[in-house]
XYZ file of C-alpha atoms in Angstrom:
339
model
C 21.293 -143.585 -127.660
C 20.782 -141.015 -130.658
C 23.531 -138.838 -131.203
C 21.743 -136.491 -133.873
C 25.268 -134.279 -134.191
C 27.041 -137.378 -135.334
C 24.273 -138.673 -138.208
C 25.831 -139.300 -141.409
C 24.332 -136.990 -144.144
C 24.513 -137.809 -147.764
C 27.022 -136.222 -150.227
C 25.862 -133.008 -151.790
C 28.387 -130.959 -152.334
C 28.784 -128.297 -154.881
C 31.376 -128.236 -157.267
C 33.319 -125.397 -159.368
C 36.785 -124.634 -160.363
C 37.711 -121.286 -160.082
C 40.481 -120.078 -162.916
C 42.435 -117.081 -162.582
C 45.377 -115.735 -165.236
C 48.274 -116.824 -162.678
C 46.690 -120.334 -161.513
C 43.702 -122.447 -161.888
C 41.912 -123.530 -158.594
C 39.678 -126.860 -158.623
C 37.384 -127.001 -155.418
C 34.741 -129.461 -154.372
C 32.110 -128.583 -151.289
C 30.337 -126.029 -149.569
C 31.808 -122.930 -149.170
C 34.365 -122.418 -146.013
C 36.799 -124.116 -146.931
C 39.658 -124.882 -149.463
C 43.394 -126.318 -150.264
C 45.453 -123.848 -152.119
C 49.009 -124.857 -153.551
C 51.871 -122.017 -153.442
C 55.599 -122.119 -154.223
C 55.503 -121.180 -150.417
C 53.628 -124.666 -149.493
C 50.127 -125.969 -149.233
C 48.093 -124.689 -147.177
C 44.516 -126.442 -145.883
C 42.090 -124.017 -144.751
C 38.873 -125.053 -142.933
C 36.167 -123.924 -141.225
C 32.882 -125.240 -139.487
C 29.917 -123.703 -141.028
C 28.024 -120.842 -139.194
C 31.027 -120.821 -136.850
C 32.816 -118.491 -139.008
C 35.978 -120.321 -137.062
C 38.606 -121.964 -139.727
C 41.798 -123.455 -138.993
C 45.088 -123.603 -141.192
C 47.408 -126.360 -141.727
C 50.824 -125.684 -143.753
C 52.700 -128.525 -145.417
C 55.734 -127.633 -146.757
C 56.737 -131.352 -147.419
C 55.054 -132.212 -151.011
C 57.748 -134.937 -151.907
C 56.589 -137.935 -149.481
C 54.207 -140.966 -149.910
C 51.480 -140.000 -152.645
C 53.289 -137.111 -153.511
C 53.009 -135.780 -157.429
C 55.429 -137.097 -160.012
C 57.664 -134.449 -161.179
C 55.996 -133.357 -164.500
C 56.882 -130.906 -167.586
C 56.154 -127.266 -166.565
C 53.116 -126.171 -168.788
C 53.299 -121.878 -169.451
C 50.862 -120.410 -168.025
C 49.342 -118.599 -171.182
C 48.812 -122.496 -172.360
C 47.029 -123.866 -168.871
C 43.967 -125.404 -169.426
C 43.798 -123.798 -173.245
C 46.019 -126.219 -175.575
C 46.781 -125.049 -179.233
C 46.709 -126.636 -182.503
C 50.280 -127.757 -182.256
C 50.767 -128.626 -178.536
C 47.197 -130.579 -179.373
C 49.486 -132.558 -182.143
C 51.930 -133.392 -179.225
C 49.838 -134.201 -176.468
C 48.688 -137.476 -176.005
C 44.857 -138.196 -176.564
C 44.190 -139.009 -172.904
C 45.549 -135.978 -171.666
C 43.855 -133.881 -173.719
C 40.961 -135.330 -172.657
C 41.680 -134.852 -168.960
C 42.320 -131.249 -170.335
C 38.455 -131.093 -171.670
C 36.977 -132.404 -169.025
C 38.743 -130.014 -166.192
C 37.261 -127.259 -168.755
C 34.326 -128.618 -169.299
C 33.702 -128.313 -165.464
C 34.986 -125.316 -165.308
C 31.844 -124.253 -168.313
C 29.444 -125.674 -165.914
C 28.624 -129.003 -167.910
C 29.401 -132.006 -165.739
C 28.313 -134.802 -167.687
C 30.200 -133.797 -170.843
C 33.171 -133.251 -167.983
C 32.358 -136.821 -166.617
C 32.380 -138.245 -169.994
C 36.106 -136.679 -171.060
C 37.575 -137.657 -167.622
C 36.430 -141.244 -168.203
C 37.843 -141.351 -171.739
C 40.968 -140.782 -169.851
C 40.818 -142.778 -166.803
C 43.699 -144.719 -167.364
C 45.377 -141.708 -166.491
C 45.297 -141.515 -162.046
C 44.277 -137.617 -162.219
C 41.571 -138.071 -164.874
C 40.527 -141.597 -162.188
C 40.154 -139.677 -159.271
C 38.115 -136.484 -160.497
C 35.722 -138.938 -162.426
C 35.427 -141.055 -159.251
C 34.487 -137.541 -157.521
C 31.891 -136.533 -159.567
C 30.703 -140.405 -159.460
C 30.782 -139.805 -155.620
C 28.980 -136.669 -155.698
C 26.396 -138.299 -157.711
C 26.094 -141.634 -155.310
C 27.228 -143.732 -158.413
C 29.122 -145.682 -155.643
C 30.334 -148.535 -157.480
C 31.755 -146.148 -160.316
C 33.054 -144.168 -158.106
C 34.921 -147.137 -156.086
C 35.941 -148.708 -158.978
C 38.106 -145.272 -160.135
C 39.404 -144.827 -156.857
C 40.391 -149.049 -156.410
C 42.623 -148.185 -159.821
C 44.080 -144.612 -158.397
C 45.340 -146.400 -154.916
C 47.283 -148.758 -157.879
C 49.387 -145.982 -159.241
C 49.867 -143.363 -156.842
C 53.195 -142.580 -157.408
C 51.424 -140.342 -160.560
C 48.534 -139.259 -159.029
C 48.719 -135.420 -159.160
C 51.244 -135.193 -162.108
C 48.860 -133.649 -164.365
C 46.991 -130.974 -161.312
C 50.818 -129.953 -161.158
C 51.545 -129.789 -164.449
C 48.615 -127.293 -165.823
C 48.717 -126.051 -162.193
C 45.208 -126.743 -160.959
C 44.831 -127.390 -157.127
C 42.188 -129.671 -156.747
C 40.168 -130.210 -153.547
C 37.571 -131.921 -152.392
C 35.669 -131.698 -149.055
C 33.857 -135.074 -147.717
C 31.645 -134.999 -144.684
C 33.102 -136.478 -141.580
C 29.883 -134.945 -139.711
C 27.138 -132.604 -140.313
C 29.610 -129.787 -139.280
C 32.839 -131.347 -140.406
C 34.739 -131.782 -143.055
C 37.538 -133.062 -144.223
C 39.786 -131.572 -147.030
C 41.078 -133.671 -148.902
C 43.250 -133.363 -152.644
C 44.806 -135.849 -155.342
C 46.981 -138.204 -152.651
C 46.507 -141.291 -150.950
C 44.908 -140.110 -148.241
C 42.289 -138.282 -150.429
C 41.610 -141.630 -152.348
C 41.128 -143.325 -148.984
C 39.081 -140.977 -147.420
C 36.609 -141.093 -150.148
C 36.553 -144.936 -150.165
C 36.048 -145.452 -146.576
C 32.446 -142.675 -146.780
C 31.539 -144.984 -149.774
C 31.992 -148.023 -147.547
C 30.328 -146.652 -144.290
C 27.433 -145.440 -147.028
C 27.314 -148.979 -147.665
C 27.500 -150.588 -144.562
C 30.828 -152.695 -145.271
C 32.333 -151.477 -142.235
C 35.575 -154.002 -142.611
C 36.340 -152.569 -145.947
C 36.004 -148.858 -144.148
C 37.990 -150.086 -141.147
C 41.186 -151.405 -143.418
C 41.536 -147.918 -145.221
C 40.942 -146.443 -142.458
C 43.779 -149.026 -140.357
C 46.023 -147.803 -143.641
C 45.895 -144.235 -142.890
C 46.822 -144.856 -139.535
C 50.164 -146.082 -140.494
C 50.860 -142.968 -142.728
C 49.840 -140.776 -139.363
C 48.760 -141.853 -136.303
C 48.040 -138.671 -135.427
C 45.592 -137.362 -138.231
C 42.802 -136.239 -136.133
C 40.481 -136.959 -139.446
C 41.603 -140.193 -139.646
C 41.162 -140.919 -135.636
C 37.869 -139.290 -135.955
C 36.922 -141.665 -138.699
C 38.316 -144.949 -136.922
C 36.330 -143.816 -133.232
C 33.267 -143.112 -135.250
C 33.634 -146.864 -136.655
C 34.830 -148.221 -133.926
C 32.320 -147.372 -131.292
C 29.725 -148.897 -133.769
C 30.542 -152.309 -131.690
C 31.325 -150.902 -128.150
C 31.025 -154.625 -126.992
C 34.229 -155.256 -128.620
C 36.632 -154.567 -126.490
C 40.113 -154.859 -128.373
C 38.713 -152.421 -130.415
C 38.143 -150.329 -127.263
C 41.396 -150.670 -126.009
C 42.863 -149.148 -129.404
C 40.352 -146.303 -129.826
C 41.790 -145.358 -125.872
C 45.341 -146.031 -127.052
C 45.405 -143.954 -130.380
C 43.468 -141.447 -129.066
C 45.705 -140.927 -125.681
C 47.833 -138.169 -126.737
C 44.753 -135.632 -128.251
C 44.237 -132.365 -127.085
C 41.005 -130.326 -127.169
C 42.727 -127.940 -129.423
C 39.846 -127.858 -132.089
C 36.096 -129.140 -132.519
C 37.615 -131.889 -134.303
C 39.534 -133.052 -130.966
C 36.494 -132.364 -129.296
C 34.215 -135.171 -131.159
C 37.423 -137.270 -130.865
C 37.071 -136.913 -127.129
C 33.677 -137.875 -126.991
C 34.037 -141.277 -128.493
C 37.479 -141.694 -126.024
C 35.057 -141.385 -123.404
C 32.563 -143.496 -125.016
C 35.511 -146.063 -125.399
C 36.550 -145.913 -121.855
C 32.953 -146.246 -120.499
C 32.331 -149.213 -122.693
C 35.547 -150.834 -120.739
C 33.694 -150.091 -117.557
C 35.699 -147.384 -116.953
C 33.075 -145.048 -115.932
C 35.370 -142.359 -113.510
C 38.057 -141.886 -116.704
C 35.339 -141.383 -119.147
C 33.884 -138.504 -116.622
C 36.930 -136.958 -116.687
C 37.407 -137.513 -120.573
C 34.331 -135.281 -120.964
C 34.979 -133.131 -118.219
C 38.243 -132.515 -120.701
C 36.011 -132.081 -124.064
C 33.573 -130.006 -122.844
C 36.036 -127.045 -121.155
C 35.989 -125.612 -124.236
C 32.857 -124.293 -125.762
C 33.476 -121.355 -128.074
C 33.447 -122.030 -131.765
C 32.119 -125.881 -130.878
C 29.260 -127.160 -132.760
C 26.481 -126.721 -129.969
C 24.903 -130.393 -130.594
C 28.122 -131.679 -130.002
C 28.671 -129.964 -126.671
C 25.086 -131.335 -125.655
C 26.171 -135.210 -126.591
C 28.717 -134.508 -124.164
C 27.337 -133.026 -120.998
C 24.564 -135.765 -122.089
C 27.093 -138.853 -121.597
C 28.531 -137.515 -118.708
C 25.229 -136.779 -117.066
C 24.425 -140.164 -117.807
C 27.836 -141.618 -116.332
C 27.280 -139.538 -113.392
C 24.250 -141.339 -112.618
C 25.624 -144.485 -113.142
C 28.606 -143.855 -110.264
C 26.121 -142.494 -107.735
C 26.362 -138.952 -108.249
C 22.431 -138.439 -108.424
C 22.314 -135.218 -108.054
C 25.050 -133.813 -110.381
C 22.975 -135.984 -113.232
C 19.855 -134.495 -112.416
C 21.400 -131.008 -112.425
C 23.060 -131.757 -115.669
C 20.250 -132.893 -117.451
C 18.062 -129.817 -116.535
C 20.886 -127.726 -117.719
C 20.337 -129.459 -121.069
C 16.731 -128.989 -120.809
C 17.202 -125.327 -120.454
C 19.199 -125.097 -123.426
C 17.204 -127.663 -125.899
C 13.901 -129.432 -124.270
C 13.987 -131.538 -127.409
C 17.190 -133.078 -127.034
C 17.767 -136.784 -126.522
C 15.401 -138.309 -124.102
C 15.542 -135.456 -121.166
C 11.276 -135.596 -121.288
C 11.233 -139.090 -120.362
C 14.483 -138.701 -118.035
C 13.060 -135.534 -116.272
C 9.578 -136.646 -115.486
C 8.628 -133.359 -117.840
């Protein structure tokens, strides 16, 4: 069964850092969304293109695992522009991370590439080179920087903090989605696991993805990414049981819960559970406004088709024409409809 909202799209994000006189401001993606650090917190903003809907998520806590090494305060007259004599005193690698943060910021992303690599034994230097790598579907370079970041965490984001440059990065976790993601573990994760689903090595995917889910069994990104996975082998039921365990306790609170909710009910039909995953989607689909409209037609689509499967004939057929209505092209509703 084709679900065309959930297709995985190549990378192609844009990239830019944005520098102002009080902070610099490293961003990665489309437009719509960002991660901005404050003395008042971080603070994720995103939002679903052509929604115009974003959603904000404060964390105040920047001291747990993956958190930035305390680092030397840089003035802000010297961010990003070193002098003759700090240049003396700064070691050679992190003036190169320096050069290539600026060298992005010019526009020139191979000279950028080039410094960062000269650097990469430093973690921040790593993980922007693997970026760009990622960007650029260099997957094995890019995999190879992030393998050595996950090795010395406890300094990744010492240097972003210490010339005060919030970096970001936004992956695609759908079409419509996508995840936020900065200089931590989970950022370094997240990037491995879309180079390993690229790929097709879904057991390296699944054990950073089975990682993350000990940080935060409750990251809806992270439950998103394991269902996704997961329901690639609906025959296997243990791994059934877990996407319906993990994914008990979500709300339909955003479009995010809402995909999350499809594949619960995809999980729960798989373990010939057909009445629960009804009212699953019943569940995901109450809420329509600011919801992806593909992803609101998988849904009534699966239940349609569970509601044939119990008996309820005519609720399917009335659900399917509904669909019809709305997008003649979608799925197999000719075929199904006699049209």
């Amino acid at each position: 069964m084709s679900f065309r909202f959930w297709r995985r799209v190549r990378l192609a994000p844009g990239v830019t850092l944005n520098l102002s006189k009080s902070t610099a401001s490293l961003s990665f993606g489309p437009p719509g969304a960002k991660y901005t650090i404050s003395p008042h917190g971080n603070r994720a903003t995103a939002g679903i293109p052509g929604t115009g809907l974003f959603y904000t998520v404060h964390d105040r806590n920047r001291s747990g695992r993956g958190a930035s090494a305390p680092a030397r305060a840089v003035p802000k007259r010297d961010r990003l522009s070193l002098g003759f004599f700090q240049r003396l005193m700064t070691p050679t690698e992190e003036r190169r991370f320096v050069d290539g943060i600026c060298a992005l910021n010019d526009g020139d992303q191979n000279a950028a590439l080039a410094a960062l690599e000269e650097a990469s034994d430093l973690p921040d230097a790593a993980w922007m080179a693997g970026m760009i790598r990622l960007r650029r579907e260099e997957f094995d370079q890019a995999k190879a920087h992030f393998q050595g970041v996950l090795g010395r965490l406890s300094d990744l984001g010492s240097l972003f903090a210490k010339y005060d440059i919030a970096a970001q990065v936004n992956l695609p976790i759908t079409e419509d989605i996508f995840a936020h993601v900065f200089p931590r573990e989970r950022g370094t994760r997240l990037a491995l696991i879309e180079i390993a689903q690229l790929e097709g090595r879904s057991a390296d995917a699944r054990a950073h993805i089975d990682r993350l889910l000990t940080l935060d069994p409750t990251d809806p990104v992270i439950l998103l990414a394991f269902a996704e996975l997961a329901l690639d082998t609906p025959t296997d039921r243990t791994l059934m049981e877990r996407v319906v365990g993990l994914t008990a306790g979500v709300a339909n609170e955003t479009p995010v819960d809402t995909a999350v909710l499809l594949f619960r009910g995809r999980a729960l039909a798989a373990l010939g559970m057909p009445a629960g995953a009804i009212d699953v989607l019943t569940l995901a689909n109450r809420r329509r406004k600011d919801r992806p409209d593909e992803l609101m037609r998988q849904i009534r689509y699966d239940r349609a088709l569970l509601y044939e499967q119990v008996g309820r004939k005519a609720d399917s057929r009335r659900e399917m024409e509904r669909l019809y209505a709305a997008d003649p092209e979608f799925a197999d509703l000719r075929e199904r409809l006699n049209v």
